[in-house]
CSV table of C-alpha atoms (C1' of nucleotides) in Angstrom, one decimal:
chain,number,residue,atom,x,y,z
A,1,MET,CA,55.4,107.7,91.4
A,2,SER,CA,54.4,111.2,90.6
A,3,GLU,CA,57.9,112.4,89.9
A,4,GLN,CA,58.3,116.1,89.6
A,5,LEU,CA,61.1,116.6,87.1
A,6,SER,CA,63.9,118.9,88.1
A,7,LEU,CA,65.2,121.5,85.7
A,8,ARG,CA,68.3,119.4,85.3
A,9,ALA,CA,66.3,116.4,84.2
A,10,GLU,CA,64.6,118.6,81.6
A,11,ARG,CA,68.0,119.6,80.4
A,12,LEU,CA,69.0,116.0,80.1
A,13,ARG,CA,65.9,115.2,78.0
A,14,ALA,CA,66.3,118.4,75.9
A,15,ALA,CA,69.9,117.2,75.1
A,16,GLY,CA,68.3,114.0,73.6
A,17,HIS,CA,69.0,111.6,76.5
A,18,LYS,CA,66.5,109.2,78.0
A,19,LEU,CA,65.3,109.8,81.5
A,20,THR,CA,66.1,106.4,82.9
A,21,HIS,CA,65.7,105.1,86.4
A,22,ALA,CA,69.5,105.0,86.9
A,23,ARG,CA,70.1,108.5,85.7
A,24,LEU,CA,67.2,110.0,87.7
A,25,SER,CA,68.6,108.2,90.8
A,26,VAL,CA,72.1,109.6,90.4
A,27,LEU,CA,70.6,113.0,89.8
A,28,ARG,CA,68.5,112.7,92.9
A,29,VAL,CA,71.5,111.7,95.0
A,30,LEU,CA,73.5,114.6,93.7
A,31,GLU,CA,70.8,117.1,94.4
A,32,GLU,CA,70.1,115.8,97.9
A,33,SER,CA,73.8,115.9,98.7
A,34,GLY,CA,74.0,119.6,97.8
A,35,GLY,CA,77.1,119.1,95.6
A,36,HIS,CA,80.6,118.2,96.7
A,37,VAL,CA,80.5,114.4,96.7
A,38,THR,CA,83.0,111.8,95.6
A,39,SER,CA,82.1,109.0,93.2
A,40,ALA,CA,82.4,106.5,96.0
A,41,GLU,CA,79.7,108.5,98.0
A,42,VAL,CA,77.5,108.7,94.9
A,43,LEU,CA,77.9,104.9,94.4
A,44,GLU,CA,77.0,104.2,98.0
A,45,ARG,CA,74.0,106.4,98.1
A,46,VAL,CA,72.6,105.2,94.8
A,47,SER,CA,73.0,101.7,96.0
A,48,ALA,CA,71.1,102.5,99.2
A,49,LEU,CA,68.4,104.0,97.1
A,50,ASP,CA,68.2,101.0,94.7
A,51,ALA,CA,70.6,98.2,95.0
A,52,SER,CA,69.8,97.0,91.5
A,53,ILE,CA,71.5,99.9,89.9
A,54,GLY,CA,75.0,98.9,88.6
A,55,ARG,CA,78.3,100.5,89.2
A,56,ALA,CA,79.0,101.1,85.6
A,57,SER,CA,75.7,103.0,85.1
A,58,VAL,CA,76.7,105.4,87.9
A,59,PHE,CA,80.1,106.1,86.4
A,60,ARG,CA,78.5,106.4,82.9
A,61,THR,CA,76.0,108.9,84.3
A,62,LEU,CA,78.6,110.9,86.1
A,63,ASP,CA,80.5,111.2,82.8
A,64,LEU,CA,77.4,112.1,80.9
A,65,PHE,CA,76.5,114.8,83.5
A,66,THR,CA,80.0,116.1,83.3
A,67,SER,CA,79.8,116.5,79.5
A,68,LEU,CA,76.5,118.3,79.9
A,69,LEU,CA,78.0,120.5,82.6
A,70,ILE,CA,75.4,119.4,85.1
A,71,VAL,CA,78.2,118.5,87.3
A,72,ARG,CA,81.9,119.3,87.4
A,73,PRO,CA,84.6,117.1,88.9
A,74,THR,CA,87.2,119.0,91.0
A,75,TYR,CA,90.0,118.1,93.4
A,76,ILE,CA,89.8,118.9,97.0
A,77,ASP,CA,92.2,116.9,99.1
A,78,SER,CA,94.9,115.2,97.0
A,79,SER,CA,95.2,114.2,93.4
A,80,VAL,CA,93.1,111.1,94.0
A,81,THR,CA,89.4,110.9,93.8
A,82,PRO,CA,87.5,113.7,92.1
A,83,THR,CA,84.8,115.5,94.0
A,84,TYR,CA,81.7,116.2,92.0
A,85,VAL,CA,80.3,119.7,92.2
A,86,LEU,CA,76.7,120.4,91.1
A,87,MET,CA,76.6,123.5,88.9
A,88,PRO,CA,73.4,125.3,89.8
A,89,GLU,CA,73.2,127.7,86.9
A,90,GLY,CA,76.3,126.6,85.0
A,91,HIS,CA,78.7,128.3,87.4
A,92,HIS,CA,80.2,127.5,90.8
A,93,HIS,CA,82.5,129.3,93.1
A,94,HIS,CA,84.4,128.1,96.2
A,95,ILE,CA,87.4,128.6,98.4
A,96,ILE,CA,89.6,125.7,99.4
A,97,CYS,CA,91.6,126.1,102.5
A,98,THR,CA,95.1,124.7,101.8
A,99,ASN,CA,95.6,123.9,105.4
A,100,CYS,CA,92.5,122.1,106.6
A,101,ASN,CA,90.9,121.4,103.2
A,102,ARG,CA,87.7,123.0,104.2
A,103,VAL,CA,85.5,124.2,101.4
A,104,ILE,CA,83.8,127.6,101.6
A,105,GLU,CA,81.2,128.3,98.9
A,106,PHE,CA,80.1,131.7,97.9
A,107,GLU,CA,77.5,132.8,95.5
A,108,ASP,CA,78.1,136.1,93.8
A,109,CYS,CA,80.7,136.6,91.2
A,110,CYS,CA,81.4,139.4,88.9
A,111,LEU,CA,82.5,137.4,85.8
A,112,SER,CA,79.8,138.5,83.4
A,113,GLU,CA,82.1,141.3,82.2
A,114,MET,CA,85.0,138.9,81.7
A,115,THR,CA,82.7,136.5,79.9
A,116,ALA,CA,81.5,139.1,77.4
A,117,GLU,CA,85.1,140.4,76.9
A,118,LEU,CA,86.4,136.8,76.2
A,119,GLU,CA,83.6,136.0,73.8
A,120,ALA,CA,84.3,139.2,71.8
A,121,ARG,CA,88.0,138.8,71.8
A,122,LEU,CA,88.3,135.0,71.2
A,123,GLY,CA,85.2,134.3,69.3
A,124,VAL,CA,84.0,131.7,71.8
A,125,LYS,CA,80.5,131.1,73.2
A,126,LEU,CA,80.7,130.6,77.0
A,127,THR,CA,78.1,128.8,79.0
A,128,GLY,CA,79.5,128.4,82.4
A,129,HIS,CA,82.5,128.7,84.7
A,130,LEU,CA,84.1,127.4,87.8
A,131,VAL,CA,86.2,129.6,90.1
A,132,GLU,CA,88.4,128.1,92.8
A,133,PHE,CA,90.3,130.2,95.2
A,134,TYR,CA,93.1,128.8,97.4
A,135,GLY,CA,94.3,130.1,100.6
A,136,LEU,CA,93.8,130.0,104.4
A,137,CYS,CA,90.4,130.0,105.9
A,138,ASP,CA,89.5,132.2,108.8
A,139,ARG,CA,90.3,129.5,111.4
A,140,CYS,CA,93.6,128.5,110.0
A,141,ARG,CA,94.7,132.1,109.5
A,142,GLN,CA,95.1,132.2,113.3
B,1,MET,CA,125.7,119.8,86.6
B,2,SER,CA,125.4,123.6,87.0
B,3,GLU,CA,121.8,123.5,87.8
B,4,GLN,CA,120.1,126.9,87.7
B,5,LEU,CA,117.2,126.6,90.2
B,6,SER,CA,113.8,127.7,89.0
B,7,LEU,CA,111.7,129.9,91.2
B,8,ARG,CA,109.5,126.9,91.9
B,9,ALA,CA,112.4,124.9,93.2
B,10,GLU,CA,113.2,127.8,95.5
B,11,ARG,CA,109.6,127.8,96.8
B,12,LEU,CA,110.0,124.1,97.4
B,13,ARG,CA,113.1,124.6,99.5
B,14,ALA,CA,111.6,127.6,101.3
B,15,ALA,CA,108.7,125.4,102.4
B,16,GLY,CA,111.2,123.1,104.0
B,17,HIS,CA,111.4,120.3,101.5
B,18,LYS,CA,114.6,118.7,100.1
B,19,LEU,CA,115.5,119.4,96.5
B,20,THR,CA,115.9,115.8,95.5
B,21,HIS,CA,116.8,114.4,92.1
B,22,ALA,CA,113.3,112.9,91.8
B,23,ARG,CA,111.5,116.2,92.6
B,24,LEU,CA,113.7,118.3,90.4
B,25,SER,CA,113.1,115.8,87.5
B,26,VAL,CA,109.3,116.0,87.9
B,27,LEU,CA,109.5,119.8,88.1
B,28,ARG,CA,111.6,119.9,85.0
B,29,VAL,CA,109.2,117.7,83.1
B,30,LEU,CA,106.2,119.9,84.2
B,31,GLU,CA,108.0,123.1,83.2
B,32,GLU,CA,109.1,121.7,79.8
B,33,SER,CA,105.6,120.4,79.1
B,34,GLY,CA,104.1,123.9,79.6
B,35,GLY,CA,101.4,122.6,81.9
B,36,HIS,CA,98.4,120.5,81.1
B,37,VAL,CA,99.8,117.0,81.4
B,38,THR,CA,98.3,113.8,82.8
B,39,SER,CA,100.1,111.8,85.5
B,40,ALA,CA,100.7,109.1,82.9
B,41,GLU,CA,102.5,111.6,80.7
B,42,VAL,CA,104.6,112.8,83.6
B,43,LEU,CA,105.4,109.3,84.6
B,44,GLU,CA,106.6,108.5,81.0
B,45,ARG,CA,108.7,111.6,80.6
B,46,VAL,CA,110.3,111.3,84.0
B,47,SER,CA,111.2,107.7,83.1
B,48,ALA,CA,112.7,108.8,79.8
B,49,LEU,CA,114.8,111.3,81.7
B,50,ASP,CA,115.9,108.9,84.3
B,51,ALA,CA,114.6,105.3,84.4
B,52,SER,CA,115.7,104.8,88.0
B,53,ILE,CA,113.1,107.2,89.4
B,54,GLY,CA,110.2,105.1,90.7
B,55,ARG,CA,106.5,105.5,90.1
B,56,ALA,CA,105.7,106.1,93.7
B,57,SER,CA,108.0,109.1,93.9
B,58,VAL,CA,106.4,110.7,90.9
B,59,PHE,CA,102.9,110.4,92.5
B,60,ARG,CA,104.3,111.6,95.8
B,61,THR,CA,105.8,114.6,94.1
B,62,LEU,CA,102.7,115.5,92.3
B,63,ASP,CA,100.8,115.4,95.5
B,64,LEU,CA,103.4,117.5,97.2
B,65,PHE,CA,103.3,120.0,94.4
B,66,THR,CA,99.5,120.1,94.6
B,67,SER,CA,99.6,120.9,98.3
B,68,LEU,CA,102.1,123.7,97.6
B,69,LEU,CA,99.9,125.0,94.8
B,70,ILE,CA,102.8,124.6,92.4
B,71,VAL,CA,100.5,122.5,90.3
B,72,ARG,CA,96.7,122.0,90.2
B,73,PRO,CA,94.9,118.9,89.0
B,74,THR,CA,91.9,119.6,86.8
B,75,TYR,CA,89.6,117.6,84.6
B,76,ILE,CA,89.5,118.0,80.9
B,77,ASP,CA,88.0,115.1,79.0
B,78,SER,CA,86.0,112.9,81.3
B,79,SER,CA,86.0,112.2,85.0
B,80,VAL,CA,89.0,109.9,84.7
B,81,THR,CA,92.6,111.0,84.8
B,82,PRO,CA,93.5,114.4,86.2
B,83,THR,CA,95.4,116.9,84.0
B,84,TYR,CA,98.0,118.8,86.0
B,85,VAL,CA,98.2,122.5,85.3
B,86,LEU,CA,101.3,124.5,86.3
B,87,MET,CA,100.3,127.6,88.2
B,88,PRO,CA,102.7,130.4,87.0
B,89,GLU,CA,102.1,132.9,89.7
B,90,GLY,CA,99.6,131.1,91.8
B,91,HIS,CA,96.7,131.5,89.3
B,92,HIS,CA,95.6,130.0,86.1
B,93,HIS,CA,92.8,130.6,83.6
B,94,HIS,CA,91.5,128.6,80.7
B,95,ILE,CA,88.5,127.9,78.6
B,96,ILE,CA,87.5,124.3,77.9
B,97,CYS,CA,85.5,123.6,74.7
B,98,THR,CA,82.7,121.3,75.7
B,99,ASN,CA,82.5,120.0,72.1
B,100,CYS,CA,86.1,119.2,71.1
B,101,ASN,CA,87.8,119.5,74.5
B,102,ARG,CA,90.3,122.0,73.2
B,103,VAL,CA,91.9,124.1,76.0
B,104,ILE,CA,92.3,127.8,75.4
B,105,GLU,CA,94.5,129.6,77.9
B,106,PHE,CA,94.3,133.3,78.6
B,107,GLU,CA,96.4,135.4,80.8
B,108,ASP,CA,94.7,138.4,82.2
B,109,CYS,CA,92.0,138.2,84.8
B,110,CYS,CA,90.3,140.8,86.9
B,111,LEU,CA,89.9,138.9,90.1
B,112,SER,CA,92.1,141.1,92.4
B,113,GLU,CA,89.0,143.0,93.4
B,114,MET,CA,87.1,139.9,94.2
B,115,THR,CA,90.0,138.5,96.1
B,116,ALA,CA,90.1,141.6,98.3
B,117,GLU,CA,86.4,141.6,98.8
B,118,LEU,CA,86.3,137.9,99.9
B,119,GLU,CA,89.3,138.4,102.2
B,120,ALA,CA,87.5,141.3,103.9
B,121,ARG,CA,84.1,139.6,104.1
B,122,LEU,CA,85.1,136.1,105.0
B,123,GLY,CA,88.3,136.6,107.0
B,124,VAL,CA,90.3,134.4,104.7
B,125,LYS,CA,93.8,134.9,103.2
B,126,LEU,CA,93.8,134.0,99.6
B,127,THR,CA,97.0,133.0,97.7
B,128,GLY,CA,95.8,131.8,94.3
B,129,HIS,CA,93.0,130.8,92.1
B,130,LEU,CA,91.9,128.8,89.1
B,131,VAL,CA,89.2,130.0,86.7
B,132,GLU,CA,87.7,127.6,84.2
B,133,PHE,CA,85.2,128.7,81.6
B,134,TYR,CA,83.1,126.2,79.6
B,135,GLY,CA,81.6,126.7,76.2
B,136,LEU,CA,82.2,126.4,72.5
B,137,CYS,CA,85.5,127.4,71.0
B,138,ASP,CA,85.5,129.6,67.8
B,139,ARG,CA,85.8,126.5,65.5
B,140,CYS,CA,83.0,124.5,67.1
B,141,ARG,CA,80.7,127.5,67.2
B,142,GLN,CA,80.3,127.1,63.5
C,1,DA,C1',135.7,116.5,103.8
C,2,DA,C1',133.7,113.3,106.8
C,3,DC,C1',129.7,112.7,110.1
C,4,DT,C1',124.9,112.5,111.3
C,5,DT,C1',120.1,111.9,110.8
C,6,DA,C1',115.6,112.7,109.4
C,7,DA,C1',113.6,113.0,105.0
C,8,DT,C1',113.1,110.7,101.0
C,9,DT,C1',113.5,107.0,97.8
C,10,DG,C1',112.6,102.7,94.7
C,11,DA,C1',110.6,98.1,94.2
C,12,DT,C1',106.8,95.6,94.4
C,13,DA,C1',102.7,93.9,95.9
C,14,DC,C1',98.4,95.6,96.7
C,15,DT,C1',93.9,98.3,96.7
C,16,DC,C1',90.3,100.2,94.5
C,17,DT,C1',88.4,103.3,90.9
C,18,DA,C1',86.8,103.1,86.5
C,19,DT,C1',86.2,100.5,82.0
C,20,DC,C1',84.9,97.0,78.7
C,21,DT,C1',81.9,93.6,76.9
C,22,DC,C1',77.6,91.8,75.7
C,23,DA,C1',73.2,89.8,76.3
C,24,DA,C1',69.0,91.5,78.4
C,25,DT,C1',66.1,95.4,79.3
C,26,DT,C1',63.8,99.8,78.7
C,27,DA,C1',62.3,104.6,77.3
C,28,DG,C1',59.8,106.7,74.2
C,29,DA,C1',58.1,107.3,69.6
C,30,DA,C1',54.7,105.4,66.2
D,1,DT,C1',51.1,97.4,71.5
D,2,DT,C1',54.8,97.2,68.8
D,3,DC,C1',59.3,98.6,67.6
D,4,DT,C1',64.1,99.9,68.0
D,5,DA,C1',68.0,102.3,69.4
D,6,DA,C1',69.6,103.6,73.7
D,7,DT,C1',70.7,102.1,77.9
D,8,DT,C1',71.5,98.8,81.4
D,9,DG,C1',73.7,95.3,85.0
D,10,DA,C1',77.0,91.8,85.9
D,11,DG,C1',81.3,90.6,86.3
D,12,DA,C1',85.9,90.2,84.4
D,13,DT,C1',89.5,93.3,83.5
D,14,DA,C1',92.6,97.4,83.2
D,15,DG,C1',95.2,100.6,85.2
D,16,DA,C1',95.9,104.6,88.4
D,17,DG,C1',97.5,105.5,92.8
D,18,DT,C1',99.1,103.6,97.7
D,19,DA,C1',101.4,101.1,101.4
D,20,DT,C1',105.5,99.1,103.2
D,21,DC,C1',110.0,99.0,104.4
D,22,DA,C1',114.9,98.5,103.9
D,23,DA,C1',118.3,101.4,101.4
D,24,DT,C1',119.7,105.9,100.1
D,25,DT,C1',120.4,110.8,100.1
D,26,DA,C1',120.1,116.0,101.1
D,27,DA,C1',121.9,119.1,103.8
D,28,DG,C1',123.1,120.8,108.3
D,29,DT,C1',127.0,120.3,111.7
D,30,DT,C1',131.6,119.6,113.0
DNA sequence: AACTTAATTGATACTCTATCTCAATTAGAA
DNA sequence: TTCTAATTGAGATAGAGTATCAATTAAGTT
């Protein structure tokens, strides 16, 4: 198959990891889902794609992607199952309605100043961020 | 016992929930731990405080606190157990080192402008936020 | 202080997510 | 092709979180 590698697959290879069938399948599922999927959903879709891929590999891959900041687990509904969020350029922003649990994503953020300030003050090197707002969405606000 | 109620306990009551022994115990454990505790740690410490408090109540309470934004589950190490973060005034900010998993908390953030802008543009009413930065801490930066 | 009742609780059995183990397979370099 | 360490799949296992339901309790009312 004339696979066109995504940028994330390149990052995976650049970090010294093999581009295995299982990993590329999980990545494909994540990218096609547009982010915001639970591990159960990833498991199900990966199985639909190729039933021979094992559960353990899917979880191992999600952990690997998390450590590489390709994906970030967050909580939406309760404290139970994490929802995996794809991090397009290493950052992600959304609003969670505390009434109906709807997720509203937005693109722009003005954290580059804060990033520079923190790096200077704390001596850290920051590569990404996640911003979650909580509140009532337009519908639930009445 | 001459219990001096914390502000969070008042918020709990104001939201129409009973101030039960189990809930106050979980709240006390969370406040004494300074945030950043796993459910297993909360379970253990609540048990140490009063062994008669059941597991189910602790989980129910953590879910209740999450829905009230008294606490927010986030992921630190892997995709496994959530770490509960106490939200002092409805917002919380930290840096997670992607190498050693150290958590660096910082206080000030400049998101009030972004909050106002989002409320105006999207018609939402925002009550809190969580900001997570990822990168290398000063030690791991070499 | 006793009464009332809906909210909450604890015990425990259960479900289901995620992990561990290890022999078999595979990606990628030589 | 050959080689080897990384990775995999299967399935048993661990352990986090839930469901159920009778018993208890917080807190308003009298």
